[in-house]
């Protein structure tokens, strides 16, 4: 069964970054004032950078002095911003509200480039450019402009809208550092509306928990309304943090997790994680019936095949209860095509243990050998001290959960949006298209760096899991080999067969014909007799 360290790791990966699902705010939602009509357009500065601030002049070039030799290969300075018509901002807003974000994005960017940051409508221009990009499926580019508004805080009327839109992006792959830490984790909380302030308190409390400062985290969490979803998520994060710090979790902690598993303010995923926490803690306390009951509280969508890890943990629990045939039936479920690529070395160990306990020694030996056969390439890579991140099976296992999974999804999102950006090359214009191309290139390089760092640690943990399982099956093979050649003493008899539980009138049994149906995955049972011998006195 999963060791305590793996239990805590599984809980931690799901707890500290749970965010409530929030709908995107409509551009005209709420009572916030709309931007006033633009005043007379100010003349653009003589030279500005891409950000709209005055750029440095090249004194040597202006004086006509010869440039040094290295200047010949230096990058050319960015072209000065083009002048825009006075009604550019109004026309762009009209295009956006007419449902034409593609027509609005290019003019808004050109207007921002030609307008000083002190203009009353500058923050509104950033906001509607961000919303246009998000509507076009370029969510990361839109989030970048929303984050700028949150950091600059130049217009108090725009800021709440920008924060609401950012909050709506946190339920999908996003730049965790830019949004969670640099925006919500660093906001001045005194001026925010209640709902946005609660979310910011929650994120800042999570940041404190990650660095081990629970007292500061409690200060933020205590300001959350008790009836809010953020308060329930905060309780879950605190419980997981405390679980890592205690060797023998008290029963009160189990009850707290159980209460969260029934909290309707949490998402279904968060409630399931709380139920799994109850099951795992009860398993550690050897309360196997209680653990099995908690596994039954995990609610999945109808016809959902379920989680491989959940099935495997339930199989271990049934094995500990002595229900070997039900445990073997769950292992049959894990042979379904849906789960065949899952990284589950313990599955083969458990199957070998069940066959051994039923004295089917040859099947037990075959099950043990199946692990080393299936994972032979990965085990060879570990022994040869190769780069484990290049092993396809270990890499897939590392990408299946935790921070590595989130980082991989964000890299995939940047790849997808980078390809999508090419569709708008003509309508955006050279300047906006070039700017967004550079933005996605830099963001992708940083996302890959973060992903590679997390991947290295994750594949090492998966390799440790594989090595432990491989060592246990080698011991199993040795033990089964001794049993095969053990002499049977005179007078020994076969253990009496267990009586099978009769089916109720509401139940129907079908013989398994190697077809897997999602609605049947939880009900497989194996009919197998024990071959064990008991000695008579």
PDB file of N, CA and C in Angstrom, residues 75 195 220 292 301 505:
ATOM      1  N   UNK A  75      21.483  45.401 -32.374  1.00  0.00           N
ATOM      2  CA  UNK A  75      20.098  45.394 -32.817  1.00  0.00           C
ATOM      3  C   UNK A  75      19.643  46.799 -33.133  1.00  0.00           C
ATOM      4  N   UNK A 195     -15.334  40.367  -2.175  1.00  0.00           N
ATOM      5  CA  UNK A 195     -15.117  39.085  -2.854  1.00  0.00           C
ATOM      6  C   UNK A 195     -13.684  38.963  -3.354  1.00  0.00           C
ATOM      7  N   UNK A 220      -4.255  35.713   7.570  1.00  0.00           N
ATOM      8  CA  UNK A 220      -5.021  35.948   6.344  1.00  0.00           C
ATOM      9  C   UNK A 220      -6.307  35.126   6.331  1.00  0.00           C
ATOM     10  N   UNK A 292     -12.516   1.737   3.816  1.00  0.00           N
ATOM     11  CA  UNK A 292     -13.324   1.317   2.672  1.00  0.00           C
ATOM     12  C   UNK A 292     -14.580   2.176   2.557  1.00  0.00           C
ATOM     13  N   UNK A 301     -18.161  11.629 -11.840  1.00  0.00           N
ATOM     14  CA  UNK A 301     -19.235  11.818 -12.818  1.00  0.00           C
ATOM     15  C   UNK A 301     -19.751  10.478 -13.330  1.00  0.00           C
ATOM     16  N   UNK A 505     -31.791 -10.752  -5.188  1.00  0.00           N
ATOM     17  CA  UNK A 505     -32.695 -10.708  -6.362  1.00  0.00           C
ATOM     18  C   UNK A 505     -32.435  -9.520  -7.278  1.00  0.00           C
TER      19      UNK A 505
END
